[in-house]
PDB file of C-alpha atoms and ligand atoms in Angstrom:
ATOM      1  CA  UNK W   1     113.283 119.509 107.497  1.00  0.00           C
ATOM      2  CA  UNK W   2     110.065 121.545 108.527  1.00  0.00           C
ATOM      3  CA  UNK W   3     107.285 120.447 106.592  1.00  0.00           C
ATOM      4  CA  UNK W   4     109.084 117.826 104.213  1.00  0.00           C
ATOM      5  CA  UNK W   5     106.856 114.944 105.497  1.00  0.00           C
ATOM      6  CA  UNK W   6     103.763 117.192 106.103  1.00  0.00           C
ATOM      7  CA  UNK W   7     100.524 115.087 105.827  1.00  0.00           C
ATOM      8  CA  UNK W   8     102.627 111.829 105.361  1.00  0.00           C
ATOM      9  CA  UNK W   9     101.632 108.818 107.779  1.00  0.00           C
ATOM     10  CA  UNK W  10     104.582 106.952 108.739  1.00  0.00           C
ATOM     11  CA  UNK W  11     104.851 103.641 110.776  1.00  0.00           C
ATOM     12  CA  UNK W  12     108.203 102.991 112.539  1.00  0.00           C
ATOM     13  CA  UNK W  13     109.471  99.468 113.795  1.00  0.00           C
ATOM     14  CA  UNK W  14     111.924  99.378 116.433  1.00  0.00           C
ATOM     15  CA  UNK W  15     110.794 103.009 117.516  1.00  0.00           C
ATOM     16  CA  UNK W  16     112.402 102.492 121.447  1.00  0.00           C
ATOM     17  CA  UNK W  17     115.384 101.841 119.874  1.00  0.00           C
ATOM     18  CA  UNK W  18     118.448 104.628 119.970  1.00  0.00           C
ATOM     19  CA  UNK W  19     118.104 105.077 116.194  1.00  0.00           C
ATOM     20  CA  UNK W  20     114.566 104.460 116.215  1.00  0.00           C
ATOM     21  CA  UNK W  21     113.829 107.172 118.572  1.00  0.00           C
ATOM     22  CA  UNK W  22     115.750 109.811 116.454  1.00  0.00           C
ATOM     23  CA  UNK W  23     113.836 108.704 113.211  1.00  0.00           C
ATOM     24  CA  UNK W  24     110.732 109.186 114.941  1.00  0.00           C
ATOM     25  CA  UNK W  25     111.651 112.561 116.088  1.00  0.00           C
ATOM     26  CA  UNK W  26     112.725 113.694 112.595  1.00  0.00           C
ATOM     27  CA  UNK W  27     109.727 112.627 111.145  1.00  0.00           C
ATOM     28  CA  UNK W  28     107.702 114.468 113.806  1.00  0.00           C
ATOM     29  CA  UNK W  29     109.521 117.475 112.994  1.00  0.00           C
ATOM     30  CA  UNK W  30     109.133 117.239 109.640  1.00  0.00           C
ATOM     31  CA  UNK W  31     105.424 117.003 110.014  1.00  0.00           C
ATOM     32  CA  UNK W  32     104.506 113.662 109.676  1.00  0.00           C
ATOM     33  CA  UNK W  33     102.008 111.456 111.682  1.00  0.00           C
ATOM     34  CA  UNK W  34     104.119 108.938 113.256  1.00  0.00           C
ATOM     35  CA  UNK W  35     102.768 105.469 114.696  1.00  0.00           C
ATOM     36  CA  UNK W  36     105.319 103.426 116.430  1.00  0.00           C
ATOM     37  CA  UNK W  37     106.074  99.696 116.834  1.00  0.00           C
ATOM     38  CA  UNK W  38     108.178 100.188 120.248  1.00  0.00           C
ATOM     39  CA  UNK W  39     109.953  96.280 120.257  1.00  0.00           C
ATOM     40  CA  UNK W  40     109.276  93.477 122.345  1.00  0.00           C
ATOM     41  CA  UNK W  41     106.667  95.135 124.407  1.00  0.00           C
ATOM     42  CA  UNK W  42     104.314  95.303 121.061  1.00  0.00           C
ATOM     43  CA  UNK W  43     104.993  92.069 119.619  1.00  0.00           C
ATOM     44  CA  UNK W  44     107.712  89.884 118.255  1.00  0.00           C
ATOM     45  CA  UNK W  45     108.170  91.158 114.455  1.00  0.00           C
ATOM     46  CA  UNK W  46     110.238  87.816 113.308  1.00  0.00           C
ATOM     47  CA  UNK W  47     106.587  86.337 113.679  1.00  0.00           C
ATOM     48  CA  UNK W  48     105.101  87.109 109.869  1.00  0.00           C
ATOM     49  CA  UNK W  49     101.693  86.854 111.374  1.00  0.00           C
ATOM     50  CA  UNK W  50     102.218  89.363 113.870  1.00  0.00           C
ATOM     51  CA  UNK W  51     103.985  91.664 111.829  1.00  0.00           C
ATOM     52  CA  UNK W  52     101.139  91.639 109.134  1.00  0.00           C
ATOM     53  CA  UNK W  53      98.425  92.171 111.939  1.00  0.00           C
ATOM     54  CA  UNK W  54     100.242  94.946 113.425  1.00  0.00           C
ATOM     55  CA  UNK W  55     100.690  97.057 110.156  1.00  0.00           C
ATOM     56  CA  UNK W  56      97.093  96.415 109.154  1.00  0.00           C
ATOM     57  CA  UNK W  57      95.689  97.363 112.186  1.00  0.00           C
ATOM     58  CA  UNK W  58      97.797 100.648 112.047  1.00  0.00           C
ATOM     59  CA  UNK W  59      96.494 101.429 108.269  1.00  0.00           C
ATOM     60  CA  UNK W  60      93.186 100.886 109.400  1.00  0.00           C
ATOM     61  CA  UNK W  61      93.267 103.089 112.142  1.00  0.00           C
ATOM     62  CA  UNK W  62      95.035 106.051 110.108  1.00  0.00           C
ATOM     63  CA  UNK W  63      93.261 105.077 106.389  1.00  0.00           C
ATOM     64  CA  UNK W  64      96.691 104.480 105.025  1.00  0.00           C
ATOM     65  CA  UNK W  65     100.325 104.053 105.335  1.00  0.00           C
ATOM     66  CA  UNK W  66     103.183 106.283 103.045  1.00  0.00           C
ATOM     67  CA  UNK W  67     106.017 105.099 104.423  1.00  0.00           C
ATOM     68  CA  UNK W  68     107.555 102.430 106.855  1.00  0.00           C
ATOM     69  CA  UNK W  69     111.056 102.612 108.317  1.00  0.00           C
ATOM     70  CA  UNK W  70     112.181  99.309 109.585  1.00  0.00           C
ATOM     71  CA  UNK W  71     115.038 100.111 112.710  1.00  0.00           C
ATOM     72  CA  UNK W  72     115.009  96.742 114.299  1.00  0.00           C
ATOM     73  CA  UNK W  73     117.997  94.841 115.022  1.00  0.00           C
ATOM     74  CA  UNK W  74     120.547  93.195 117.205  1.00  0.00           C
ATOM     75  CA  UNK W  75     124.181  93.528 117.282  1.00  0.00           C
ATOM     76  CA  UNK W  76     126.155  91.069 119.499  1.00  0.00           C
ATOM     77  CA  UNK W  77     129.844  90.579 119.246  1.00  0.00           C
ATOM     78  CA  UNK W  78     130.808  86.876 118.494  1.00  0.00           C
ATOM     79  CA  UNK W  79     133.739  85.612 117.014  1.00  0.00           C
ATOM     80  CA  UNK W  80     132.808  83.097 114.142  1.00  0.00           C
ATOM     81  CA  UNK W  81     134.922  80.330 115.906  1.00  0.00           C
ATOM     82  CA  UNK W  82     132.514  78.652 118.332  1.00  0.00           C
ATOM     83  CA  UNK W  83     129.514  80.491 117.093  1.00  0.00           C
ATOM     84  CA  UNK W  84     126.547  78.244 117.373  1.00  0.00           C
ATOM     85  CA  UNK W  85     123.619  77.913 114.619  1.00  0.00           C
ATOM     86  CA  UNK W  86     121.446  79.462 117.259  1.00  0.00           C
ATOM     87  CA  UNK W  87     123.133  82.446 117.817  1.00  0.00           C
ATOM     88  CA  UNK W  88     123.758  82.862 114.063  1.00  0.00           C
ATOM     89  CA  UNK W  89     120.072  82.312 113.336  1.00  0.00           C
ATOM     90  CA  UNK W  90     119.053  85.233 116.267  1.00  0.00           C
ATOM     91  CA  UNK W  91     121.026  87.855 114.442  1.00  0.00           C
ATOM     92  CA  UNK W  92     119.711  86.535 111.020  1.00  0.00           C
ATOM     93  CA  UNK W  93     116.104  86.295 112.050  1.00  0.00           C
ATOM     94  CA  UNK W  94     116.151  89.901 113.758  1.00  0.00           C
ATOM     95  CA  UNK W  95     118.004  91.777 110.979  1.00  0.00           C
ATOM     96  CA  UNK W  96     116.977  90.149 108.017  1.00  0.00           C
ATOM     97  CA  UNK W  97     114.031  88.343 108.365  1.00  0.00           C
ATOM     98  CA  UNK W  98     112.205  91.089 110.274  1.00  0.00           C
ATOM     99  CA  UNK W  99     113.068  93.384 107.113  1.00  0.00           C
ATOM    100  CA  UNK W 100     111.561  90.461 104.890  1.00  0.00           C
ATOM    101  CA  UNK W 101     108.295  90.440 107.237  1.00  0.00           C
ATOM    102  CA  UNK W 102     107.925  94.612 107.268  1.00  0.00           C
ATOM    103  CA  UNK W 103     108.260  94.718 103.410  1.00  0.00           C
ATOM    104  CA  UNK W 104     105.786  91.930 102.967  1.00  0.00           C
ATOM    105  CA  UNK W 105     103.246  93.672 105.546  1.00  0.00           C
ATOM    106  CA  UNK W 106     104.124  97.311 103.881  1.00  0.00           C
ATOM    107  CA  UNK W 107     103.093  95.985 100.296  1.00  0.00           C
ATOM    108  CA  UNK W 108      99.955  94.369 101.633  1.00  0.00           C
ATOM    109  CA  UNK W 109      98.582  97.941 102.466  1.00  0.00           C
ATOM    110  CA  UNK W 110     100.390 100.006 100.320  1.00  0.00           C
ATOM    111  CA  UNK W 111      99.502  97.876  97.141  1.00  0.00           C
ATOM    112  CA  UNK W 112      96.745 100.360  95.848  1.00  0.00           C
ATOM    113  CA  UNK W 113      98.386 103.546  96.893  1.00  0.00           C
ATOM    114  CA  UNK W 114     102.109 103.150  96.572  1.00  0.00           C
ATOM    115  CA  UNK W 115     104.624 104.364  99.317  1.00  0.00           C
ATOM    116  CA  UNK W 116     108.148 103.721 100.791  1.00  0.00           C
ATOM    117  CA  UNK W 117     110.017 101.395 102.825  1.00  0.00           C
ATOM    118  CA  UNK W 118     113.317 102.052 104.192  1.00  0.00           C
ATOM    119  CA  UNK W 119     115.219  99.326 106.178  1.00  0.00           C
ATOM    120  CA  UNK W 120     118.362 100.477 108.554  1.00  0.00           C
ATOM    121  CA  UNK W 121     121.268  98.425 107.318  1.00  0.00           C
ATOM    122  CA  UNK W 122     124.739  99.383 108.168  1.00  0.00           C
ATOM    123  CA  UNK W 123     128.472  99.961 106.720  1.00  0.00           C
ATOM    124  CA  UNK W 124     129.356  96.467 107.948  1.00  0.00           C
ATOM    125  CA  UNK W 125     126.781  95.392 105.042  1.00  0.00           C
ATOM    126  CA  UNK W 126     129.653  96.154 102.782  1.00  0.00           C
ATOM    127  CA  UNK W 127     132.589  95.828 105.129  1.00  0.00           C
ATOM    128  CA  UNK W 128     132.949  93.415 107.578  1.00  0.00           C
ATOM    129  CA  UNK W 129     134.052  94.305 111.355  1.00  0.00           C
ATOM    130  CA  UNK W 130     135.572  91.423 113.947  1.00  0.00           C
ATOM    131  CA  UNK W 131     132.895  89.713 115.827  1.00  0.00           C
ATOM    132  CA  UNK W 132     130.438  90.556 113.440  1.00  0.00           C
ATOM    133  CA  UNK W 133     130.290  87.660 111.004  1.00  0.00           C
ATOM    134  CA  UNK W 134     126.841  86.814 111.319  1.00  0.00           C
ATOM    135  CA  UNK W 135     125.804  90.792 111.594  1.00  0.00           C
ATOM    136  CA  UNK W 136     127.728  91.625 108.329  1.00  0.00           C
ATOM    137  CA  UNK W 137     125.862  88.782 106.504  1.00  0.00           C
ATOM    138  CA  UNK W 138     122.663  90.072 107.726  1.00  0.00           C
ATOM    139  CA  UNK W 139     123.124  93.557 106.545  1.00  0.00           C
ATOM    140  CA  UNK W 140     124.624  92.463 103.227  1.00  0.00           C
ATOM    141  CA  UNK W 141     121.619  90.353 102.621  1.00  0.00           C
ATOM    142  CA  UNK W 142     119.313  93.317 103.521  1.00  0.00           C
ATOM    143  CA  UNK W 143     120.781  95.621 101.476  1.00  0.00           C
ATOM    144  CA  UNK W 144     120.167  93.137  98.342  1.00  0.00           C
ATOM    145  CA  UNK W 145     116.675  92.584 100.025  1.00  0.00           C
ATOM    146  CA  UNK W 146     115.885  96.149  99.646  1.00  0.00           C
ATOM    147  CA  UNK W 147     117.101  96.014  96.213  1.00  0.00           C
ATOM    148  CA  UNK W 148     114.929  92.852  94.935  1.00  0.00           C
ATOM    149  CA  UNK W 149     112.221  94.416  96.397  1.00  0.00           C
ATOM    150  CA  UNK W 150     112.488  97.665  94.772  1.00  0.00           C
ATOM    151  CA  UNK W 151     112.966  95.941  91.382  1.00  0.00           C
ATOM    152  CA  UNK W 152     109.546  93.631  92.052  1.00  0.00           C
ATOM    153  CA  UNK W 153     107.549  96.242  93.945  1.00  0.00           C
ATOM    154  CA  UNK W 154     108.244  99.507  91.719  1.00  0.00           C
ATOM    155  CA  UNK W 155     105.736  98.584  89.326  1.00  0.00           C
ATOM    156  CA  UNK W 156     103.091  99.158  92.169  1.00  0.00           C
ATOM    157  CA  UNK W 157     104.666 102.521  92.896  1.00  0.00           C
ATOM    158  CA  UNK W 158     106.601 101.164  96.085  1.00  0.00           C
ATOM    159  CA  UNK W 159     110.067 102.241  96.449  1.00  0.00           C
ATOM    160  CA  UNK W 160     112.242 100.126  99.077  1.00  0.00           C
ATOM    161  CA  UNK W 161     115.695 101.969 100.243  1.00  0.00           C
ATOM    162  CA  UNK W 162     118.368 100.927 103.115  1.00  0.00           C
ATOM    163  CA  UNK W 163     120.045 103.576 104.994  1.00  0.00           C
ATOM    164  CA  UNK W 164     123.528 102.312 106.288  1.00  0.00           C
ATOM    165  CA  UNK W 165     124.756 104.195 109.396  1.00  0.00           C
ATOM    166  CA  UNK W 166     128.210 104.060 110.869  1.00  0.00           C
ATOM    167  CA  UNK W 167     128.960 104.274 114.316  1.00  0.00           C
ATOM    168  CA  UNK W 168     125.913 106.210 116.180  1.00  0.00           C
ATOM    169  CA  UNK W 169     126.127 107.851 119.539  1.00  0.00           C
ATOM    170  CA  UNK W 170     123.952 106.068 122.262  1.00  0.00           C
ATOM    171  CA  UNK W 171     124.475 107.106 126.106  1.00  0.00           C
ATOM    172  CA  UNK W 172     127.220 105.559 127.794  1.00  0.00           C
ATOM    173  CA  UNK W 173     129.070 104.613 124.572  1.00  0.00           C
ATOM    174  CA  UNK W 174     132.266 106.668 125.306  1.00  0.00           C
ATOM    175  CA  UNK W 175     132.380 104.493 128.539  1.00  0.00           C
ATOM    176  CA  UNK W 176     131.728 101.120 127.595  1.00  0.00           C
ATOM    177  CA  UNK W 177     133.731 101.164 124.528  1.00  0.00           C
ATOM    178  CA  UNK W 178     136.499 104.156 124.718  1.00  0.00           C
ATOM    179  CA  UNK W 179     138.883 102.877 122.304  1.00  0.00           C
ATOM    180  CA  UNK W 180     136.210 101.997 119.564  1.00  0.00           C
ATOM    181  CA  UNK W 181     134.789 105.745 120.017  1.00  0.00           C
ATOM    182  CA  UNK W 182     138.294 107.030 119.664  1.00  0.00           C
ATOM    183  CA  UNK W 183     139.606 105.368 116.848  1.00  0.00           C
ATOM    184  CA  UNK W 184     136.429 105.977 115.010  1.00  0.00           C
ATOM    185  CA  UNK W 185     136.801 109.790 115.863  1.00  0.00           C
ATOM    186  CA  UNK W 186     140.282 109.519 114.764  1.00  0.00           C
ATOM    187  CA  UNK W 187     139.614 107.842 111.475  1.00  0.00           C
ATOM    188  CA  UNK W 188     136.538 109.670 110.656  1.00  0.00           C
ATOM    189  CA  UNK W 189     136.777 112.403 107.943  1.00  0.00           C
ATOM    190  CA  UNK W 190     134.132 114.967 110.263  1.00  0.00           C
ATOM    191  CA  UNK W 191     135.856 113.528 113.337  1.00  0.00           C
ATOM    192  CA  UNK W 192     132.621 112.762 115.172  1.00  0.00           C
ATOM    193  CA  UNK W 193     130.187 109.731 115.910  1.00  0.00           C
ATOM    194  CA  UNK W 194     126.964 110.107 114.175  1.00  0.00           C
ATOM    195  CA  UNK W 195     123.787 111.051 115.999  1.00  0.00           C
ATOM    196  CA  UNK W 196     120.268 109.398 115.417  1.00  0.00           C
ATOM    197  CA  UNK W 197     118.968 112.388 114.110  1.00  0.00           C
ATOM    198  CA  UNK W 198     121.392 112.267 111.226  1.00  0.00           C
ATOM    199  CA  UNK W 199     120.110 108.958 110.207  1.00  0.00           C
ATOM    200  CA  UNK W 200     116.700 109.960 110.820  1.00  0.00           C
ATOM    201  CA  UNK W 201     117.139 112.781 108.277  1.00  0.00           C
ATOM    202  CA  UNK W 202     118.290 110.542 105.687  1.00  0.00           C
ATOM    203  CA  UNK W 203     114.791 108.342 106.198  1.00  0.00           C
ATOM    204  CA  UNK W 204     112.728 111.146 105.952  1.00  0.00           C
ATOM    205  CA  UNK W 205     114.623 112.258 102.822  1.00  0.00           C
ATOM    206  CA  UNK W 206     114.079 109.113 101.050  1.00  0.00           C
ATOM    207  CA  UNK W 207     110.286 108.691 102.289  1.00  0.00           C
ATOM    208  CA  UNK W 208     109.875 112.407 101.211  1.00  0.00           C
ATOM    209  CA  UNK W 209     108.451 113.880  97.866  1.00  0.00           C
ATOM    210  CA  UNK W 210     112.474 114.783  97.444  1.00  0.00           C
ATOM    211  CA  UNK W 211     113.081 110.981  96.829  1.00  0.00           C
ATOM    212  CA  UNK W 212     110.364 109.973  94.853  1.00  0.00           C
ATOM    213  CA  UNK W 213     112.734 108.715  91.945  1.00  0.00           C
ATOM    214  CA  UNK W 214     115.130 106.999  94.359  1.00  0.00           C
ATOM    215  CA  UNK W 215     114.676 103.146  94.919  1.00  0.00           C
ATOM    216  CA  UNK W 216     116.905 100.395  95.338  1.00  0.00           C
ATOM    217  CA  UNK W 217     119.597 102.503  97.121  1.00  0.00           C
ATOM    218  CA  UNK W 218     121.633 102.190  99.957  1.00  0.00           C
ATOM    219  CA  UNK W 219     122.038 105.465 101.434  1.00  0.00           C
ATOM    220  CA  UNK W 220     125.383 105.766 103.609  1.00  0.00           C
ATOM    221  CA  UNK W 221     125.422 107.744 106.288  1.00  0.00           C
ATOM    222  CA  UNK W 222     128.785 107.438 108.230  1.00  0.00           C
ATOM    223  CA  UNK W 223     130.684 110.995 108.462  1.00  0.00           C
ATOM    224  CA  UNK W 224     132.750 109.752 105.501  1.00  0.00           C
ATOM    225  CA  UNK W 225     134.120 106.819 107.091  1.00  0.00           C
ATOM    226  CA  UNK W 226     133.702 104.466 104.050  1.00  0.00           C
ATOM    227  CA  UNK W 227     136.601 106.852 102.519  1.00  0.00           C
ATOM    228  CA  UNK W 228     138.856 106.398 104.868  1.00  0.00           C
ATOM    229  CA  UNK W 229     141.721 103.794 103.947  1.00  0.00           C
ATOM    230  CA  UNK W 230     142.329 100.610 105.984  1.00  0.00           C
ATOM    231  CA  UNK W 231     145.867 100.560 105.601  1.00  0.00           C
TER     232      UNK W 231
HETATM  233  N1  LIG E 301     123.798 101.878 116.798  1.00  0.00           N
HETATM  234  C1  LIG E 301     124.709 101.959 115.890  1.00  0.00           C
HETATM  235  O1  LIG E 301     125.847 102.549 115.919  1.00  0.00           O
HETATM  236  C2  LIG E 301     123.975 101.481 114.600  1.00  0.00           C
HETATM  237  C3  LIG E 301     125.006 101.298 113.254  1.00  0.00           C
HETATM  238  C4  LIG E 301     124.567 100.860 112.065  1.00  0.00           C
HETATM  239  C5  LIG E 301     123.551 100.473 112.041  1.00  0.00           C
HETATM  240  N2  LIG E 301     122.789 100.015 113.236  1.00  0.00           N
HETATM  241  C6  LIG E 301     121.398  99.197 112.877  1.00  0.00           C
HETATM  242  O2  LIG E 301     120.320 100.215 113.309  1.00  0.00           O
HETATM  243  C7  LIG E 301     119.346  99.736 113.872  1.00  0.00           C
HETATM  244  C8  LIG E 301     118.564 100.028 114.966  1.00  0.00           C
HETATM  245  O3  LIG E 301     119.987 100.218 115.917  1.00  0.00           O
HETATM  246  P1  LIG E 301     119.819 100.837 117.391  1.00  0.00           P
HETATM  247  O4  LIG E 301     121.230 101.216 117.700  1.00  0.00           O
HETATM  248  O5  LIG E 301     119.312 101.756 117.774  1.00  0.00           O
HETATM  249  O6  LIG E 301     119.414  99.413 118.023  1.00  0.00           O
HETATM  250  P2  LIG E 301     118.736  99.349 119.577  1.00  0.00           P
HETATM  251  O7  LIG E 301     118.972 100.761 120.392  1.00  0.00           O
HETATM  252  O8  LIG E 301     118.871  98.063 120.180  1.00  0.00           O
HETATM  253  O9  LIG E 301     117.090  99.081 119.019  1.00  0.00           O
HETATM  254  C9  LIG E 301     116.662  98.078 118.160  1.00  0.00           C
HETATM  255  C10 LIG E 301     115.282  97.921 118.268  1.00  0.00           C
HETATM  256  O10 LIG E 301     114.913  96.908 117.762  1.00  0.00           O
HETATM  257  C11 LIG E 301     113.717  96.318 118.471  1.00  0.00           C
HETATM  258  N3  LIG E 301     113.699  94.829 118.190  1.00  0.00           N
HETATM  259  C12 LIG E 301     114.804  94.020 118.536  1.00  0.00           C
HETATM  260  N4  LIG E 301     114.461  92.545 118.115  1.00  0.00           N
HETATM  261  C13 LIG E 301     113.239  92.626 117.898  1.00  0.00           C
HETATM  262  C14 LIG E 301     111.867  91.641 117.656  1.00  0.00           C
HETATM  263  N5  LIG E 301     112.124  90.480 117.429  1.00  0.00           N
HETATM  264  N6  LIG E 301     110.567  92.052 117.266  1.00  0.00           N
HETATM  265  C15 LIG E 301     110.550  93.725 117.238  1.00  0.00           C
HETATM  266  N7  LIG E 301     111.424  94.783 117.717  1.00  0.00           N
HETATM  267  C16 LIG E 301     112.485  94.159 117.944  1.00  0.00           C
HETATM  268  C17 LIG E 301     113.904  96.776 119.735  1.00  0.00           C
HETATM  269  O11 LIG E 301     113.212  96.424 120.723  1.00  0.00           O
HETATM  270  P3  LIG E 301     113.318  96.116 122.205  1.00  0.00           P
HETATM  271  O12 LIG E 301     113.970  97.333 122.922  1.00  0.00           O
HETATM  272  O13 LIG E 301     112.014  95.167 122.571  1.00  0.00           O
HETATM  273  O14 LIG E 301     114.290  94.774 122.179  1.00  0.00           O
HETATM  274  C18 LIG E 301     114.436  97.944 119.497  1.00  0.00           C
HETATM  275  O15 LIG E 301     113.526  98.567 119.601  1.00  0.00           O
HETATM  276  C19 LIG E 301     119.560  98.211 113.747  1.00  0.00           C
HETATM  277  O16 LIG E 301     119.005  97.318 112.575  1.00  0.00           O
HETATM  278  C20 LIG E 301     121.003  98.274 113.710  1.00  0.00           C
HETATM  279  O17 LIG E 301     121.806  97.204 113.239  1.00  0.00           O
HETATM  280  C21 LIG E 301     123.079 100.729 114.520  1.00  0.00           C
END
């Protein structure tokens, strides 16, 4: 990856999250100048004005933005039976509305220069999981949002894609959810969970000069889990 993002100015949203940190590391290793939005400590990005202001200030500070990666999200587990509208809205707002706000804010600063926007979706955007009815719906809509943005913003030279990870390691996951980790390892053709860097590498590839004819694409990064039969 060395040098692949050399000279690029990249904004990573959700940069203090497990995957976000991996995205930042891989862009830095690839030579990018990375600006971070580290979650609630820097502002709630469900707020459209706050989102636009952050992007504008970042672009003004660096002179431009070449790429944005949005890794903001929440993943609470709740059955549909008994789910309240407030619980539904929290997941839709964080996983989908923030993405819309980031796309619009990115376009505002990339309109003259072009650029790349990548949102972190999930394999659950195409295949549901129990207790994630709100999350799967948000990620499915996110994948379609990116395709719509690719269609409408392509003429401005702005590409928009999603990266859909499978289960990614985080500290303590094996202790907190041993049966989930074990069944993932059993079913996955490559026999392991993803690392934040696996997702970061996909984001660097899409944003880099290697990805300049790729837009409206959902890049699945799941160690082959999607090939695994469910029966
Ligand atoms: N981990 C996985 O196995 C996995 C698999 C597939 C897809 N994904 C997706 O990948 C993305 C990152 O996941 P992760 O595991 O890294 O999650 P994480 O560690 O919980 O990080 C989520 C990030 O989103 C930020 N965020 C949440 N609400 C926000 C808001 N209202 N305004 C601004 N920032 C906000 C968080 O900031 P705070 O810390 O301040 O809340 C944090 O930086 C998510 O979209 C997730 O759905 C994860």
